[in-house]
Amino acid sequence: MEDNHIRHDLTRQFVAALRKSEQDNDVDDLTALFADDAELFRLDGEGPRRGEARTFWEQYRAQFGEVRTQFTNVVESDDEAALEWQSTGTRPNGHDFRYEGSTFVTFDGDKITSLRTYYDTAAFVDVPAGSA
């Protein structure tokens, strides 16, 4: 599904910046979208983080060799967006992966103030050869 189903400008900017970070391994455009005190959360055991957008996205990108995200569904209001997605690519060790998840974003003006993302963490567990 193409991104023409995304209507909110900041949601479009988020998707474009995420794709740029995936292609160029550069999180500058992505982190610029977040308020200085934005709260970010993902299923990595660290809990919510406030004001750490750059670290959050650098850690995200470091999990992959190559990655490509396709957004399959988006539900938006004036100040929130829910995005369903599927990501595919390779891990740094060269193993292929595919996983799905959902991301919930809250906006205030032209900044993202909150991001919560939920996904299948099993995609990040390497199974030794012959044990599956």
PDB file of C-alpha atoms in Angstrom:
ATOM      1  CA  MET A   1       0.000   0.000   0.000  1.00  0.00           C
ATOM      2  CA  GLU A   2       1.371   3.394  -0.925  1.00  0.00           C
ATOM      3  CA  ASP A   3       1.471   6.312   1.517  1.00  0.00           C
ATOM      4  CA  ASN A   4      -1.277   8.265  -0.265  1.00  0.00           C
ATOM      5  CA  HIS A   5      -3.668   7.122   2.481  1.00  0.00           C
ATOM      6  CA  ILE A   6      -1.774   9.322   4.983  1.00  0.00           C
ATOM      7  CA  ARG A   7      -3.443  12.710   5.328  1.00  0.00           C
ATOM      8  CA  HIS A   8      -1.709  14.444   8.280  1.00  0.00           C
ATOM      9  CA  ASP A   9       1.410  16.417   7.281  1.00  0.00           C
ATOM     10  CA  LEU A  10       3.392  15.403  10.361  1.00  0.00           C
ATOM     11  CA  THR A  11       2.523  11.729   9.822  1.00  0.00           C
ATOM     12  CA  ARG A  12       3.795  12.008   6.240  1.00  0.00           C
ATOM     13  CA  GLN A  13       6.964  13.715   7.464  1.00  0.00           C
ATOM     14  CA  PHE A  14       7.489  10.957  10.050  1.00  0.00           C
ATOM     15  CA  VAL A  15       7.118   8.206   7.433  1.00  0.00           C
ATOM     16  CA  ALA A  16       9.488  10.006   5.018  1.00  0.00           C
ATOM     17  CA  ALA A  17      12.089  10.605   7.735  1.00  0.00           C
ATOM     18  CA  LEU A  18      11.884   6.989   8.922  1.00  0.00           C
ATOM     19  CA  ARG A  19      12.437   5.756   5.373  1.00  0.00           C
ATOM     20  CA  LYS A  20      15.396   8.132   4.961  1.00  0.00           C
ATOM     21  CA  SER A  21      16.935   6.811   8.179  1.00  0.00           C
ATOM     22  CA  GLU A  22      16.448   3.255   6.941  1.00  0.00           C
ATOM     23  CA  GLN A  23      18.095   4.008   3.586  1.00  0.00           C
ATOM     24  CA  ASP A  24      20.875   6.367   4.684  1.00  0.00           C
ATOM     25  CA  ASN A  25      21.445   5.268   8.296  1.00  0.00           C
ATOM     26  CA  ASP A  26      20.963   8.951   9.231  1.00  0.00           C
ATOM     27  CA  VAL A  27      18.463   9.840  11.968  1.00  0.00           C
ATOM     28  CA  ASP A  28      18.809  13.652  11.803  1.00  0.00           C
ATOM     29  CA  ASP A  29      15.544  14.305   9.922  1.00  0.00           C
ATOM     30  CA  LEU A  30      13.708  11.824  12.123  1.00  0.00           C
ATOM     31  CA  THR A  31      14.880  13.240  15.452  1.00  0.00           C
ATOM     32  CA  ALA A  32      14.152  16.802  14.291  1.00  0.00           C
ATOM     33  CA  LEU A  33      10.421  15.936  14.250  1.00  0.00           C
ATOM     34  CA  PHE A  34      10.349  15.273  18.007  1.00  0.00           C
ATOM     35  CA  ALA A  35       9.812  17.783  20.802  1.00  0.00           C
ATOM     36  CA  ASP A  36      12.808  18.119  23.131  1.00  0.00           C
ATOM     37  CA  ASP A  37      10.915  16.371  25.940  1.00  0.00           C
ATOM     38  CA  ALA A  38       9.085  13.803  23.771  1.00  0.00           C
ATOM     39  CA  GLU A  39       8.362  10.459  25.413  1.00  0.00           C
ATOM     40  CA  LEU A  40       9.331   7.364  23.391  1.00  0.00           C
ATOM     41  CA  PHE A  41       8.632   3.726  24.179  1.00  0.00           C
ATOM     42  CA  ARG A  42       9.381   0.372  22.542  1.00  0.00           C
ATOM     43  CA  LEU A  43       9.456  -3.236  23.720  1.00  0.00           C
ATOM     44  CA  ASP A  44      13.137  -3.389  24.640  1.00  0.00           C
ATOM     45  CA  GLY A  45      12.882  -3.571  28.418  1.00  0.00           C
ATOM     46  CA  GLU A  46      14.129  -0.013  28.963  1.00  0.00           C
ATOM     47  CA  GLY A  47      10.693   1.476  29.528  1.00  0.00           C
ATOM     48  CA  PRO A  48       9.616   4.960  28.466  1.00  0.00           C
ATOM     49  CA  ARG A  49      12.346   7.482  27.664  1.00  0.00           C
ATOM     50  CA  ARG A  50      11.872  11.221  27.726  1.00  0.00           C
ATOM     51  CA  GLY A  51      13.971  13.612  25.663  1.00  0.00           C
ATOM     52  CA  GLU A  52      16.098  10.861  24.092  1.00  0.00           C
ATOM     53  CA  ALA A  53      14.817  10.796  20.507  1.00  0.00           C
ATOM     54  CA  ARG A  54      18.279  10.642  18.931  1.00  0.00           C
ATOM     55  CA  THR A  55      19.427   7.752  21.136  1.00  0.00           C
ATOM     56  CA  PHE A  56      16.106   5.946  20.611  1.00  0.00           C
ATOM     57  CA  TRP A  57      16.388   6.090  16.802  1.00  0.00           C
ATOM     58  CA  GLU A  58      20.125   5.362  16.680  1.00  0.00           C
ATOM     59  CA  GLN A  59      19.496   2.217  18.747  1.00  0.00           C
ATOM     60  CA  TYR A  60      16.597   1.277  16.474  1.00  0.00           C
ATOM     61  CA  ARG A  61      18.695   1.635  13.326  1.00  0.00           C
ATOM     62  CA  ALA A  62      21.662  -0.271  14.811  1.00  0.00           C
ATOM     63  CA  GLN A  63      19.485  -3.408  15.071  1.00  0.00           C
ATOM     64  CA  PHE A  64      19.552  -3.816  11.290  1.00  0.00           C
ATOM     65  CA  GLY A  65      21.914  -4.184   8.393  1.00  0.00           C
ATOM     66  CA  GLU A  66      19.202  -3.265   5.895  1.00  0.00           C
ATOM     67  CA  VAL A  67      15.585  -2.451   6.715  1.00  0.00           C
ATOM     68  CA  ARG A  68      12.506  -1.373   4.788  1.00  0.00           C
ATOM     69  CA  THR A  69       9.176  -0.532   6.392  1.00  0.00           C
ATOM     70  CA  GLN A  70       5.855  -0.652   4.597  1.00  0.00           C
ATOM     71  CA  PHE A  71       2.872   1.015   6.247  1.00  0.00           C
ATOM     72  CA  THR A  72      -0.229  -1.113   5.800  1.00  0.00           C
ATOM     73  CA  ASN A  73      -2.831   0.932   7.677  1.00  0.00           C
ATOM     74  CA  VAL A  74      -3.037   4.399   9.192  1.00  0.00           C
ATOM     75  CA  VAL A  75      -5.739   5.899  11.403  1.00  0.00           C
ATOM     76  CA  GLU A  76      -5.375   9.622  12.113  1.00  0.00           C
ATOM     77  CA  SER A  77      -6.972  12.443  14.045  1.00  0.00           C
ATOM     78  CA  ASP A  78      -5.834  16.047  14.343  1.00  0.00           C
ATOM     79  CA  ASP A  79      -3.291  15.229  17.058  1.00  0.00           C
ATOM     80  CA  GLU A  80      -2.679  11.473  16.870  1.00  0.00           C
ATOM     81  CA  ALA A  81      -1.862   8.728  14.394  1.00  0.00           C
ATOM     82  CA  ALA A  82      -1.874   4.944  14.647  1.00  0.00           C
ATOM     83  CA  LEU A  83       0.285   3.203  12.048  1.00  0.00           C
ATOM     84  CA  GLU A  84       0.377  -0.510  11.306  1.00  0.00           C
ATOM     85  CA  TRP A  85       3.479  -1.663   9.497  1.00  0.00           C
ATOM     86  CA  GLN A  86       5.654  -4.510   8.320  1.00  0.00           C
ATOM     87  CA  SER A  87       9.450  -4.332   8.219  1.00  0.00           C
ATOM     88  CA  THR A  88      11.794  -6.603   6.312  1.00  0.00           C
ATOM     89  CA  GLY A  89      15.533  -6.706   5.805  1.00  0.00           C
ATOM     90  CA  THR A  90      18.659  -8.133   7.343  1.00  0.00           C
ATOM     91  CA  ARG A  91      20.106  -8.078  10.828  1.00  0.00           C
ATOM     92  CA  PRO A  92      23.727  -6.900  11.284  1.00  0.00           C
ATOM     93  CA  ASN A  93      24.757 -10.585  11.187  1.00  0.00           C
ATOM     94  CA  GLY A  94      23.202 -10.918   7.713  1.00  0.00           C
ATOM     95  CA  HIS A  95      20.188 -12.991   8.792  1.00  0.00           C
ATOM     96  CA  ASP A  96      16.906 -12.081   7.109  1.00  0.00           C
ATOM     97  CA  PHE A  97      14.008 -10.855   9.228  1.00  0.00           C
ATOM     98  CA  ARG A  98      10.379  -9.868   8.854  1.00  0.00           C
ATOM     99  CA  TYR A  99       8.231  -8.451  11.618  1.00  0.00           C
ATOM    100  CA  GLU A 100       5.030  -6.511  12.070  1.00  0.00           C
ATOM    101  CA  GLY A 101       3.882  -3.967  14.573  1.00  0.00           C
ATOM    102  CA  SER A 102       1.978  -0.826  15.395  1.00  0.00           C
ATOM    103  CA  THR A 103       3.176   2.651  16.264  1.00  0.00           C
ATOM    104  CA  PHE A 104       1.119   5.319  18.015  1.00  0.00           C
ATOM    105  CA  VAL A 105       2.201   8.943  17.635  1.00  0.00           C
ATOM    106  CA  THR A 106       0.901  12.059  19.418  1.00  0.00           C
ATOM    107  CA  PHE A 107       1.409  15.547  17.946  1.00  0.00           C
ATOM    108  CA  ASP A 108       1.435  19.019  19.404  1.00  0.00           C
ATOM    109  CA  GLY A 109       1.653  21.595  16.643  1.00  0.00           C
ATOM    110  CA  ASP A 110       4.548  20.676  14.373  1.00  0.00           C
ATOM    111  CA  LYS A 111       6.289  18.311  16.804  1.00  0.00           C
ATOM    112  CA  ILE A 112       5.822  14.722  17.897  1.00  0.00           C
ATOM    113  CA  THR A 113       5.396  14.626  21.668  1.00  0.00           C
ATOM    114  CA  SER A 114       4.909  10.894  22.161  1.00  0.00           C
ATOM    115  CA  LEU A 115       5.677   7.691  20.280  1.00  0.00           C
ATOM    116  CA  ARG A 116       4.822   4.165  21.424  1.00  0.00           C
ATOM    117  CA  THR A 117       5.671   1.193  19.260  1.00  0.00           C
ATOM    118  CA  TYR A 118       4.713  -2.452  19.731  1.00  0.00           C
ATOM    119  CA  TYR A 119       6.028  -5.370  17.691  1.00  0.00           C
ATOM    120  CA  ASP A 120       6.903  -9.052  17.657  1.00  0.00           C
ATOM    121  CA  THR A 121      10.179  -9.210  19.604  1.00  0.00           C
ATOM    122  CA  ALA A 122      10.846 -12.780  18.405  1.00  0.00           C
ATOM    123  CA  ALA A 123      12.195 -11.282  15.171  1.00  0.00           C
ATOM    124  CA  PHE A 124      15.263 -10.202  17.131  1.00  0.00           C
ATOM    125  CA  VAL A 125      16.109 -13.605  18.589  1.00  0.00           C
ATOM    126  CA  ASP A 126      18.694 -15.550  16.622  1.00  0.00           C
ATOM    127  CA  VAL A 127      17.953 -19.270  16.647  1.00  0.00           C
ATOM    128  CA  PRO A 128      21.105 -21.393  16.345  1.00  0.00           C
ATOM    129  CA  ALA A 129      21.260 -23.499  13.168  1.00  0.00           C
ATOM    130  CA  GLY A 130      19.660 -26.905  13.568  1.00  0.00           C
ATOM    131  CA  SER A 131      17.691 -26.003  16.681  1.00  0.00           C
ATOM    132  CA  ALA A 132      14.457 -24.871  15.040  1.00  0.00           C
TER     133      ALA A 132
END
